[in-house]
Amino acid sequence: MEYIFKKILSDTDIEQIESFYNSLDHAPIEQHPLWFKTVEPKDVNYFIAYENTEVVCYSVLIEKKIGPLKFAEIHFGPLFQDPEHLISSLIAITKYYRKKLFLYLTVQLARITDATTDYIEAKVYQAAKFTNTFDRNNWSSIIINLDEDLDTILKNLRSDHRRSIKKAEKANLKIRHAESADDIKELAAIYHKMESFKKFDSHSIAHIESFFTRIYEFITKKDKGYVILVTDDAGKILGGIINVLQGKRVRIFKGGAEKKKKNVPLMHTAV
């Protein structure tokens, strides 16, 4: 296999990587070759593994520097089909950053823990000792199997979620897809109010509006998602969720609800 690291992708690189990305059952949006170029502008490094000129493993590498100390991170990656390609690629990435005298490399794999994940971790550990850490970025609050019928899905939810869904149905809320930039601006304003109300480290309304707009334009252009809005009878937007398509999975990426309607389960309606 051939391993390549580069700061700038050529048009051919992007075409090959996009083809590989689109062939995968699970491909997190942060690993799309154009995500950090158009949606979250950031200076990143790219890793590509080739076998017989075909891309078999790929990752976006985020590099950070604090004073003289250098760090590298992989968020939801690398992408692969064959676990052996991932194992050899992770070893190659580790060796690359050791030579560049980076202090550590953090890898957040893009898969649910299972026997294959255990095998990957065991093989990589033989070549490069590492420490497992667990934090709020390593879990989903709920995973829904969309192959099941709606009655089964509802039955498998926690009782409090089922109660909220019934309450939402009685509230006579409406659902529609976002259709314009104005819709996205309204959702961004709601999200900003929610952040401020919950005392999160909120960004300015201009920053959130710009970010949400870039996400919407990207997922619309690339056919990688859609935005669901929750409205009242008069059509006023009360909340919504940005959904990104990641292979055969859909992920709720961002969402917000009108803080004045906190007693109405707006997010349950959207989900």
Short mmCIF file of C-alpha atoms in Angstrom, two decimals:
data_model
loop_
_atom_site.label_atom_id
_atom_site.label_comp_id
_atom_site.label_asym_id
_atom_site.label_seq_id
_atom_site.Cartn_x
_atom_site.Cartn_y
_atom_site.Cartn_z
CA MET A 1 0.00 0.00 0.00
CA GLU A 2 1.01 3.59 -0.60
CA TYR A 3 0.41 6.25 2.07
CA ILE A 4 0.16 9.92 1.14
CA PHE A 5 -0.09 13.00 3.38
CA LYS A 6 -0.94 16.36 1.82
CA LYS A 7 -2.23 19.78 2.82
CA ILE A 8 -4.05 20.53 -0.42
CA LEU A 9 -6.16 18.11 -2.43
CA SER A 10 -6.15 18.26 -6.21
CA ASP A 11 -9.38 18.03 -8.21
CA THR A 12 -8.47 14.41 -9.00
CA ASP A 13 -7.91 13.69 -5.30
CA ILE A 14 -11.32 15.14 -4.41
CA GLU A 15 -13.03 13.16 -7.17
CA GLN A 16 -11.44 9.89 -6.03
CA ILE A 17 -12.10 10.51 -2.35
CA GLU A 18 -15.71 11.54 -2.95
CA SER A 19 -16.27 8.35 -4.93
CA PHE A 20 -14.79 6.32 -2.06
CA TYR A 21 -16.75 8.34 0.53
CA ASN A 22 -20.05 7.79 -1.32
CA SER A 23 -19.44 4.03 -1.55
CA LEU A 24 -19.37 3.56 2.23
CA ASP A 25 -22.27 2.50 4.44
CA HIS A 26 -21.12 4.93 7.11
CA ALA A 27 -19.18 8.08 6.25
CA PRO A 28 -19.33 10.92 8.84
CA ILE A 29 -19.79 14.34 7.33
CA GLU A 30 -16.61 15.65 9.02
CA GLN A 31 -14.62 13.30 6.78
CA HIS A 32 -16.01 14.66 3.52
CA PRO A 33 -13.03 16.11 1.58
CA LEU A 34 -14.76 19.49 1.16
CA TRP A 35 -16.29 19.90 4.63
CA PHE A 36 -13.41 21.80 6.23
CA LYS A 37 -12.85 23.75 3.05
CA THR A 38 -16.40 25.10 2.70
CA VAL A 39 -18.41 24.59 5.91
CA GLU A 40 -15.95 24.82 8.81
CA PRO A 41 -12.91 26.53 7.28
CA LYS A 42 -9.86 25.04 8.91
CA ASP A 43 -6.27 24.30 7.96
CA VAL A 44 -6.14 20.50 7.94
CA ASN A 45 -3.92 17.70 6.67
CA TYR A 46 -5.20 14.82 4.53
CA PHE A 47 -4.22 11.17 4.60
CA ILE A 48 -4.87 8.86 1.64
CA ALA A 49 -4.00 5.17 1.41
CA TYR A 50 -3.87 3.63 -2.06
CA GLU A 51 -3.84 0.03 -3.18
CA ASN A 52 -3.30 -0.43 -6.93
CA THR A 53 -4.11 3.29 -7.43
CA GLU A 54 -7.50 2.87 -5.67
CA VAL A 55 -8.33 4.77 -2.47
CA VAL A 56 -8.82 2.18 0.31
CA CYS A 57 -8.50 4.40 3.39
CA TYR A 58 -8.79 8.14 3.92
CA SER A 59 -8.87 10.65 6.76
CA VAL A 60 -8.91 14.32 7.60
CA LEU A 61 -6.19 15.11 10.14
CA ILE A 62 -6.59 18.12 12.41
CA GLU A 63 -3.27 19.48 13.65
CA LYS A 64 -2.95 21.80 16.64
CA LYS A 65 -0.06 23.61 18.27
CA ILE A 66 0.19 25.06 21.76
CA GLY A 67 3.54 26.78 22.16
CA PRO A 68 6.19 24.22 21.15
CA LEU A 69 3.80 21.27 21.63
CA LYS A 70 2.06 19.72 18.63
CA PHE A 71 -1.03 17.49 18.60
CA ALA A 72 -3.06 15.70 15.91
CA GLU A 73 -6.71 14.58 15.99
CA ILE A 74 -8.95 12.40 13.81
CA HIS A 75 -12.68 13.00 14.26
CA PHE A 76 -14.87 10.06 13.18
CA GLY A 77 -12.24 8.38 11.03
CA PRO A 78 -10.34 7.16 9.16
CA LEU A 79 -12.81 5.87 6.57
CA PHE A 80 -12.34 2.31 5.30
CA GLN A 81 -14.06 -0.83 4.01
CA ASP A 82 -11.49 -3.48 4.92
CA PRO A 83 -10.43 -3.43 8.61
CA GLU A 84 -6.90 -4.47 7.57
CA HIS A 85 -6.58 -1.28 5.54
CA LEU A 86 -7.60 0.76 8.59
CA ILE A 87 -5.13 -1.03 10.85
CA SER A 88 -2.15 -0.50 8.53
CA SER A 89 -3.23 3.11 7.92
CA LEU A 90 -3.47 3.95 11.63
CA ILE A 91 0.01 2.52 12.14
CA ALA A 92 1.32 4.58 9.21
CA ILE A 93 -0.32 7.76 10.59
CA THR A 94 1.17 7.08 14.03
CA LYS A 95 4.67 6.66 12.57
CA TYR A 96 4.26 9.84 10.50
CA TYR A 97 3.44 11.99 13.53
CA ARG A 98 6.13 10.39 15.68
CA LYS A 99 8.72 11.44 13.09
CA LYS A 100 7.27 14.96 13.14
CA LEU A 101 7.67 14.97 16.94
CA PHE A 102 3.98 15.40 17.76
CA LEU A 103 3.14 14.87 21.43
CA TYR A 104 0.05 12.75 20.83
CA LEU A 105 -2.50 11.56 18.26
CA THR A 106 -6.17 11.26 19.21
CA VAL A 107 -8.37 8.95 17.12
CA GLN A 108 -12.16 8.80 17.38
CA LEU A 109 -13.18 5.84 15.23
CA ALA A 110 -16.27 6.18 13.05
CA ARG A 111 -18.03 3.03 14.16
CA ILE A 112 -20.10 1.53 16.94
CA THR A 113 -18.22 -0.71 19.34
CA ASP A 114 -18.41 -4.34 18.22
CA ALA A 115 -16.18 -7.39 17.58
CA THR A 116 -14.56 -5.71 14.56
CA THR A 117 -13.74 -2.61 16.60
CA ASP A 118 -12.20 -4.79 19.32
CA TYR A 119 -10.08 -6.56 16.68
CA ILE A 120 -8.91 -3.25 15.19
CA GLU A 121 -7.96 -1.86 18.59
CA ALA A 122 -6.09 -5.03 19.55
CA LYS A 123 -4.04 -5.09 16.32
CA VAL A 124 -3.19 -1.38 16.49
CA TYR A 125 -2.25 -1.70 20.17
CA GLN A 126 0.35 -4.32 19.27
CA ALA A 127 2.11 -1.79 17.05
CA ALA A 128 1.41 1.44 18.91
CA LYS A 129 0.40 1.45 22.57
CA PHE A 130 -2.49 3.80 23.31
CA THR A 131 -4.91 4.76 26.09
CA ASN A 132 -8.70 4.61 25.77
CA THR A 133 -10.65 7.63 26.99
CA PHE A 134 -14.39 8.18 27.24
CA ASP A 135 -16.22 11.50 27.08
CA ARG A 136 -19.49 13.07 25.93
CA ASN A 137 -18.34 13.10 22.29
CA ASN A 138 -18.18 9.29 22.19
CA TRP A 139 -21.88 8.48 22.43
CA SER A 140 -25.30 9.03 20.91
CA SER A 141 -28.29 9.63 23.18
CA ILE A 142 -30.38 7.28 21.05
CA ILE A 143 -29.89 5.07 18.00
CA ILE A 144 -33.03 4.16 16.04
CA ASN A 145 -33.17 1.23 13.62
CA LEU A 146 -35.12 2.60 10.65
CA ASP A 147 -35.67 -0.90 9.24
CA GLU A 148 -38.30 -1.39 11.97
CA ASP A 149 -41.91 -0.25 11.57
CA LEU A 150 -43.01 2.88 13.42
CA ASP A 151 -44.96 0.99 16.09
CA THR A 152 -41.88 -1.06 16.99
CA ILE A 153 -39.67 2.04 17.04
CA LEU A 154 -42.05 3.79 19.44
CA LYS A 155 -42.34 0.68 21.62
CA ASN A 156 -38.54 0.53 21.99
CA LEU A 157 -38.24 4.13 23.14
CA ARG A 158 -38.09 5.01 26.81
CA SER A 159 -41.46 5.69 28.45
CA ASP A 160 -40.69 9.39 28.92
CA HIS A 161 -39.93 9.72 25.20
CA ARG A 162 -43.23 8.00 24.32
CA ARG A 163 -45.14 10.38 26.61
CA SER A 164 -43.45 13.38 24.99
CA ILE A 165 -44.35 12.13 21.51
CA LYS A 166 -48.01 11.73 22.51
CA LYS A 167 -47.98 15.21 24.01
CA ALA A 168 -46.50 16.57 20.78
CA GLU A 169 -49.25 14.94 18.71
CA LYS A 170 -51.92 16.61 20.85
CA ALA A 171 -50.21 20.01 20.47
CA ASN A 172 -51.17 19.99 16.77
CA LEU A 173 -47.68 20.99 15.65
CA LYS A 174 -46.77 20.96 11.97
CA ILE A 175 -43.70 19.58 10.22
CA ARG A 176 -42.11 20.72 6.96
CA HIS A 177 -38.74 20.80 5.26
CA ALA A 178 -36.70 24.00 5.12
CA GLU A 179 -37.03 25.56 1.70
CA SER A 180 -35.04 28.79 1.77
CA ALA A 181 -32.22 30.76 3.33
CA ASP A 182 -34.82 32.68 5.38
CA ASP A 183 -35.94 29.41 6.99
CA ILE A 184 -32.35 28.67 7.99
CA LYS A 185 -31.88 32.18 9.41
CA GLU A 186 -34.97 31.71 11.60
CA LEU A 187 -33.68 28.36 12.85
CA ALA A 188 -30.27 29.92 13.55
CA ALA A 189 -31.92 32.66 15.62
CA ILE A 190 -33.81 30.03 17.65
CA TYR A 191 -30.59 28.05 18.18
CA HIS A 192 -28.79 31.19 19.37
CA LYS A 193 -31.56 31.95 21.89
CA MET A 194 -31.44 28.35 23.11
CA GLU A 195 -27.66 28.50 23.62
CA SER A 196 -27.96 31.73 25.57
CA PHE A 197 -30.85 30.40 27.67
CA LYS A 198 -28.95 27.22 28.57
CA LYS A 199 -25.80 29.25 29.28
CA PHE A 200 -23.71 27.41 26.69
CA ASP A 201 -20.60 29.10 25.30
CA SER A 202 -22.72 30.83 22.72
CA HIS A 203 -21.41 32.33 19.50
CA SER A 204 -22.84 35.51 18.02
CA ILE A 205 -26.05 35.29 16.03
CA ALA A 206 -24.08 36.32 12.92
CA HIS A 207 -21.65 33.41 13.42
CA ILE A 208 -24.42 30.83 13.91
CA GLU A 209 -26.44 32.16 10.98
CA SER A 210 -23.40 31.96 8.70
CA PHE A 211 -22.53 28.45 9.94
CA PHE A 212 -26.07 27.11 9.52
CA THR A 213 -26.28 28.65 6.05
CA ARG A 214 -23.03 26.99 4.96
CA ILE A 215 -24.24 23.63 6.30
CA TYR A 216 -27.58 23.98 4.47
CA GLU A 217 -25.93 24.98 1.19
CA PHE A 218 -23.43 22.11 1.45
CA ILE A 219 -25.89 19.31 2.27
CA THR A 220 -28.30 20.59 -0.37
CA LYS A 221 -25.67 20.82 -3.10
CA LYS A 222 -24.10 17.45 -2.22
CA ASP A 223 -27.44 15.73 -1.48
CA LYS A 224 -26.13 14.93 2.01
CA GLY A 225 -29.04 15.97 4.18
CA TYR A 226 -32.11 18.06 4.84
CA VAL A 227 -33.59 20.31 7.51
CA ILE A 228 -36.87 19.55 9.29
CA LEU A 229 -38.79 22.47 10.80
CA VAL A 230 -41.50 22.40 13.46
CA THR A 231 -44.15 25.12 13.16
CA ASP A 232 -47.41 26.16 14.79
CA ASP A 233 -50.73 26.29 12.97
CA ALA A 234 -49.91 29.75 11.62
CA GLY A 235 -46.63 28.53 10.12
CA LYS A 236 -44.33 30.23 12.64
CA ILE A 237 -41.09 28.26 13.03
CA LEU A 238 -40.69 27.01 16.60
CA GLY A 239 -37.67 24.75 16.15
CA GLY A 240 -36.00 22.23 13.91
CA ILE A 241 -33.16 19.81 13.26
CA ILE A 242 -30.40 19.64 10.65
CA ASN A 243 -30.01 16.05 9.46
CA VAL A 244 -26.95 14.82 7.59
CA LEU A 245 -26.89 11.64 5.52
CA GLN A 246 -23.87 9.48 6.29
CA GLY A 247 -24.03 6.48 3.98
CA LYS A 248 -26.90 4.32 5.24
CA ARG A 249 -27.30 6.39 8.39
CA VAL A 250 -28.89 9.73 9.12
CA ARG A 251 -27.48 11.82 11.96
CA ILE A 252 -29.14 14.68 13.77
CA PHE A 253 -26.31 17.19 13.46
CA LYS A 254 -27.72 20.36 15.02
CA GLY A 255 -31.08 21.31 16.41
CA GLY A 256 -32.86 23.92 18.47
CA ALA A 257 -36.23 24.78 19.92
CA GLU A 258 -37.91 28.04 20.90
CA LYS A 259 -37.14 28.55 24.60
CA LYS A 260 -40.58 30.12 25.22
CA LYS A 261 -42.13 26.77 24.23
CA LYS A 262 -40.03 24.65 26.59
CA ASN A 263 -43.14 22.82 27.85
CA VAL A 264 -43.96 21.65 24.33
CA PRO A 265 -41.82 18.70 23.06
CA LEU A 266 -40.73 20.39 19.84
CA MET A 267 -37.59 18.28 19.36
CA HIS A 268 -39.52 15.03 19.88
CA THR A 269 -41.86 16.16 17.11
CA ALA A 270 -38.91 16.72 14.76
CA VAL A 271 -37.26 13.40 15.63
#
